[in-house]
Amino acid sequence: MCRYRKSLRSLLLLGLLAWNSPALADNYPNTGRRATPAEIAAWDTDVRPDFRGLPPGSGSVAQGMKLWEAKCANCHGAFGESPAAFPPLVGGTTREDIASGRVSSLIAATENAKTTMMKLATVSTLWDYIRRAMPFDAPKSLSVNEVYAVTAYLLNLADIVPADFTLTDKNIRDAQAKMPNRAGMTLNHGLREINGKPDVASEACMSGCRVDEASLVVLPPSARGLNGNLAEQHRAWGPVRGVDTGGRK
């Protein structure tokens, strides 16, 4: 959910810091000015996986539920399950996943609905994204304590914390230790190193391609035909094809 945006923000921050350097200021005396400490601090707001940058605060599950119903449920559903506007946030994880740190259903060929809690490895990513981007119609309008509360509510929906839990900057590491997919992050892939293992297993193919039936989207009967025929909307090359949804069956 967020690696591209965090990378872009980091590049922008580095650019701002570089422009603030004495060398650039001396070489281009008539262009711009040095950034103030307050301006730099306004950019440098991300929370890292080791919780560096996390501001002090607290919020309970009960407080988060009230905030959720008022500001979040319209898009995400009362329990984070609704795909009406965005993919579901909660679901697909088990107590066994919480114990192991790896969501087993992520590798199931028939499991196509990947919720946020299934994929998320760090609770800091969740906290940071809510703070910067939510609610959708009023980003950055939540206070720090409200971000803690909403995060606590989502963690409770995912069975990571109990209903009477209050999330704080002091105990957020305890929640991290129970994230269902905390062991699911890897740096051994082709996006990091040119010789790394690819993230996908598709074959390079432009014609006469073999179609992997396991890659076809699995839809419930009630969803067939709601958005036309998916098979006709996919590109005509490559190994992945949309399932034929020309009508309800």
Coordinates of C-alpha atoms in Angstrom, one line a residue:
M1 CA 0.0 0.0 0.0
C2 CA 2.3 2.6 0.1
R3 CA 5.9 1.9 -0.9
Y4 CA 5.7 4.1 -4.0
R5 CA 4.3 7.0 -2.1
K6 CA 6.9 6.7 0.7
S7 CA 9.7 6.5 -1.9
L8 CA 8.4 9.5 -3.7
R9 CA 8.0 11.4 -0.4
S10 CA 11.6 10.5 0.6
L11 CA 12.9 11.7 -2.8
L12 CA 11.1 15.0 -2.3
L13 CA 12.4 15.4 1.2
L14 CA 16.0 14.7 0.0
G15 CA 15.6 17.2 -2.7
L16 CA 14.4 19.8 -0.2
L17 CA 17.3 19.1 2.1
A18 CA 19.7 19.2 -0.8
W19 CA 18.3 22.6 -1.9
N20 CA 18.8 23.8 1.6
S21 CA 22.5 23.0 1.5
P22 CA 25.0 25.9 1.7
A23 CA 26.6 24.9 -1.7
L24 CA 23.3 25.3 -3.6
A25 CA 22.4 28.5 -1.7
D26 CA 25.8 30.0 -2.6
N27 CA 25.7 28.9 -6.3
Y28 CA 22.2 30.1 -6.9
P29 CA 21.9 33.2 -4.7
N30 CA 18.9 34.7 -6.6
T31 CA 16.8 31.5 -6.7
G32 CA 14.6 30.6 -3.8
R33 CA 15.8 30.6 -0.2
R34 CA 16.9 28.1 2.5
A35 CA 14.0 26.0 3.9
T36 CA 13.2 26.8 7.5
P37 CA 13.3 24.0 10.2
A38 CA 9.5 24.2 10.4
E39 CA 9.2 23.6 6.6
I40 CA 11.5 20.6 6.8
A41 CA 9.6 19.2 9.8
A42 CA 6.3 19.5 7.9
W43 CA 7.7 17.2 5.2
D44 CA 9.4 14.8 7.6
T45 CA 6.3 13.2 9.1
D46 CA 6.6 9.5 8.2
V47 CA 6.6 6.8 10.8
R48 CA 9.1 4.0 10.2
P49 CA 8.8 0.3 10.9
D50 CA 11.0 0.8 14.0
F51 CA 8.5 3.5 15.0
R52 CA 10.9 6.3 14.6
G53 CA 8.9 9.4 14.0
L54 CA 5.8 8.1 15.9
P55 CA 4.4 11.0 18.0
P56 CA 3.2 10.3 21.6
G57 CA -0.5 9.7 22.1
S58 CA -3.2 7.2 22.7
G59 CA -6.6 6.0 21.6
S60 CA -8.9 3.2 22.6
V61 CA -10.8 0.7 20.5
A62 CA -14.1 2.2 21.8
Q63 CA -13.1 5.7 20.7
G64 CA -12.0 4.4 17.4
M65 CA -15.3 2.7 16.8
K66 CA -17.2 6.0 17.2
L67 CA -14.7 7.8 14.9
W68 CA -15.0 4.9 12.4
E69 CA -18.8 5.1 12.3
A70 CA -18.7 8.8 11.8
K71 CA -15.9 9.2 9.3
C72 CA -14.9 5.9 7.8
A73 CA -17.8 3.5 7.6
N74 CA -19.4 5.1 4.5
C75 CA -16.5 3.9 2.4
H76 CA -15.1 0.9 4.3
G77 CA -18.2 -0.5 6.0
A78 CA -18.9 -0.7 9.7
F79 CA -16.4 -3.6 10.1
G80 CA -13.9 -2.7 7.4
E81 CA -15.3 -5.4 5.2
S82 CA -17.0 -3.4 2.5
P83 CA -15.6 -3.3 -1.1
A84 CA -18.2 -0.6 -2.1
A85 CA -15.5 2.1 -2.6
F86 CA -12.2 0.4 -1.8
P87 CA -11.0 -3.2 -1.3
P88 CA -11.9 -4.7 2.1
L89 CA -9.5 -3.8 5.0
V90 CA -10.2 -6.7 7.3
G91 CA -10.7 -10.4 6.8
G92 CA -8.9 -13.5 5.5
T93 CA -6.6 -13.8 8.6
T94 CA -6.8 -16.4 11.3
R95 CA -5.4 -16.9 14.9
E96 CA -2.9 -19.3 13.4
D97 CA -1.7 -16.5 11.1
I98 CA -1.2 -14.2 14.2
A99 CA 0.8 -17.0 15.9
S100 CA 3.0 -17.7 12.9
G101 CA 3.3 -14.2 11.4
R102 CA 2.5 -15.3 7.9
V103 CA -1.0 -15.3 6.3
S104 CA -1.5 -18.7 4.8
S105 CA -4.4 -17.7 2.5
L106 CA -2.1 -15.3 0.6
I107 CA -0.7 -18.3 -1.3
A108 CA -4.1 -20.0 -2.0
A109 CA -4.9 -19.9 -5.7
T110 CA -8.6 -19.6 -5.0
E111 CA -8.3 -16.7 -2.6
N112 CA -8.6 -13.5 -4.7
A113 CA -9.8 -11.0 -2.2
K114 CA -6.6 -9.8 -0.6
T115 CA -7.5 -7.6 2.3
T116 CA -5.2 -4.9 3.8
M117 CA -4.7 -6.9 7.0
M118 CA -3.7 -10.0 5.0
K119 CA -0.9 -8.2 3.3
L120 CA 0.3 -5.6 5.9
A121 CA 3.6 -6.4 7.5
T122 CA 4.0 -3.4 9.8
V123 CA 1.4 -1.6 11.9
S124 CA 3.5 1.6 11.4
T125 CA 2.4 1.6 7.8
L126 CA -1.3 1.5 8.8
W127 CA -0.8 4.3 11.4
D128 CA 1.2 6.5 9.0
Y129 CA -1.3 6.1 6.1
I130 CA -4.3 6.9 8.2
R131 CA -2.6 10.0 9.6
R132 CA -1.6 11.3 6.1
A133 CA -4.4 10.2 3.8
M134 CA -7.6 9.6 5.8
P135 CA -10.5 10.3 5.8
F136 CA -10.7 10.2 2.0
D137 CA -12.6 13.5 1.9
A138 CA -10.6 15.3 4.6
P139 CA -7.0 13.9 4.8
K140 CA -4.9 15.0 7.7
S141 CA -7.9 16.2 9.6
L142 CA -7.6 13.5 12.4
S143 CA -5.7 14.4 15.5
V144 CA -2.8 12.2 16.6
N145 CA -5.0 10.6 19.4
E146 CA -7.8 10.0 16.8
V147 CA -5.3 8.2 14.6
Y148 CA -4.3 6.0 17.5
A149 CA -8.0 5.3 18.1
V150 CA -8.9 4.4 14.5
T151 CA -5.8 2.2 14.3
A152 CA -6.8 0.4 17.5
Y153 CA -10.3 -0.2 16.1
L154 CA -8.9 -1.9 13.0
L155 CA -6.5 -4.0 15.0
N156 CA -9.4 -5.1 17.2
L157 CA -11.4 -6.1 14.1
A158 CA -8.5 -8.2 13.0
D159 CA -8.3 -9.9 16.5
I160 CA -4.9 -8.5 17.1
V161 CA -5.9 -6.5 20.2
P162 CA -8.9 -7.0 22.6
A163 CA -12.0 -4.7 22.7
D164 CA -10.9 -3.0 25.9
F165 CA -7.4 -2.1 24.5
T166 CA -5.9 1.4 24.4
L167 CA -3.2 1.8 21.8
T168 CA -0.3 4.1 22.7
D169 CA 3.2 4.9 21.5
K170 CA 4.4 2.8 24.4
N171 CA 2.6 -0.4 23.6
I172 CA 2.3 -0.3 19.8
R173 CA 5.3 -2.6 19.5
D174 CA 3.2 -5.3 21.3
A175 CA 0.6 -4.9 18.5
Q176 CA 3.4 -5.2 15.9
A177 CA 4.4 -8.5 17.4
K178 CA 1.0 -9.9 16.6
M179 CA 0.5 -8.6 13.0
P180 CA -0.7 -11.6 11.0
N181 CA 1.7 -11.0 8.1
R182 CA 4.6 -9.5 10.0
A183 CA 7.0 -12.2 8.5
G184 CA 5.7 -11.6 5.0
M185 CA 8.0 -8.8 3.9
T186 CA 11.1 -9.7 1.9
L187 CA 13.9 -7.8 0.2
N188 CA 14.9 -10.7 -2.0
H189 CA 13.1 -9.7 -5.2
G190 CA 13.9 -8.2 -8.6
L191 CA 12.7 -4.7 -7.8
R192 CA 15.6 -4.3 -5.3
E193 CA 18.4 -6.2 -7.0
I194 CA 18.7 -6.9 -10.8
N195 CA 19.5 -10.5 -10.0
G196 CA 16.9 -10.9 -7.3
K197 CA 14.0 -13.3 -7.5
P198 CA 11.1 -12.0 -9.6
D199 CA 7.8 -11.1 -7.8
V200 CA 5.7 -12.8 -10.4
A201 CA 5.8 -16.3 -12.0
S202 CA 4.2 -15.4 -15.4
E203 CA 6.0 -16.4 -18.6
A204 CA 7.3 -13.9 -21.1
C205 CA 4.8 -14.5 -23.9
M206 CA 3.3 -12.5 -26.8
S207 CA 1.5 -15.1 -28.8
G208 CA 0.2 -18.7 -28.4
C209 CA 0.4 -18.2 -24.6
R210 CA -0.5 -20.9 -22.1
V211 CA -3.3 -19.8 -19.9
D212 CA -2.9 -20.6 -16.2
E213 CA -6.4 -21.5 -15.0
A214 CA -5.4 -20.9 -11.4
S215 CA -4.8 -17.3 -12.2
L216 CA -8.4 -16.7 -13.3
V217 CA -10.4 -14.4 -11.1
V218 CA -12.8 -16.4 -8.8
L219 CA -16.1 -14.5 -8.6
P220 CA -19.3 -15.5 -6.7
P221 CA -22.3 -16.1 -8.9
S222 CA -24.0 -12.9 -7.6
A223 CA -21.1 -10.8 -9.1
R224 CA -21.2 -12.3 -12.6
G225 CA -22.3 -9.9 -15.3
L226 CA -22.3 -6.8 -13.1
N227 CA -19.5 -5.1 -15.0
G228 CA -19.7 -6.7 -18.4
N229 CA -17.7 -9.6 -19.6
L230 CA -14.2 -9.6 -18.0
A231 CA -12.8 -11.9 -20.6
E232 CA -13.5 -9.2 -23.3
Q233 CA -11.9 -6.5 -21.2
H234 CA -8.5 -8.1 -20.8
R235 CA -5.6 -7.6 -23.2
A236 CA -5.3 -10.2 -26.0
W237 CA -1.7 -11.3 -25.0
G238 CA 0.1 -12.7 -22.0
P239 CA -0.8 -15.7 -19.8
V240 CA -3.6 -14.1 -17.7
R241 CA -7.2 -14.0 -19.0
G242 CA -10.3 -12.6 -17.4
V243 CA -13.0 -15.1 -16.5
D244 CA -16.0 -15.2 -18.8
T245 CA -18.7 -13.2 -17.0
G246 CA -20.9 -12.5 -20.0
G247 CA -24.0 -13.2 -17.8
R248 CA -25.1 -14.5 -14.5
K249 CA -24.9 -18.3 -14.1

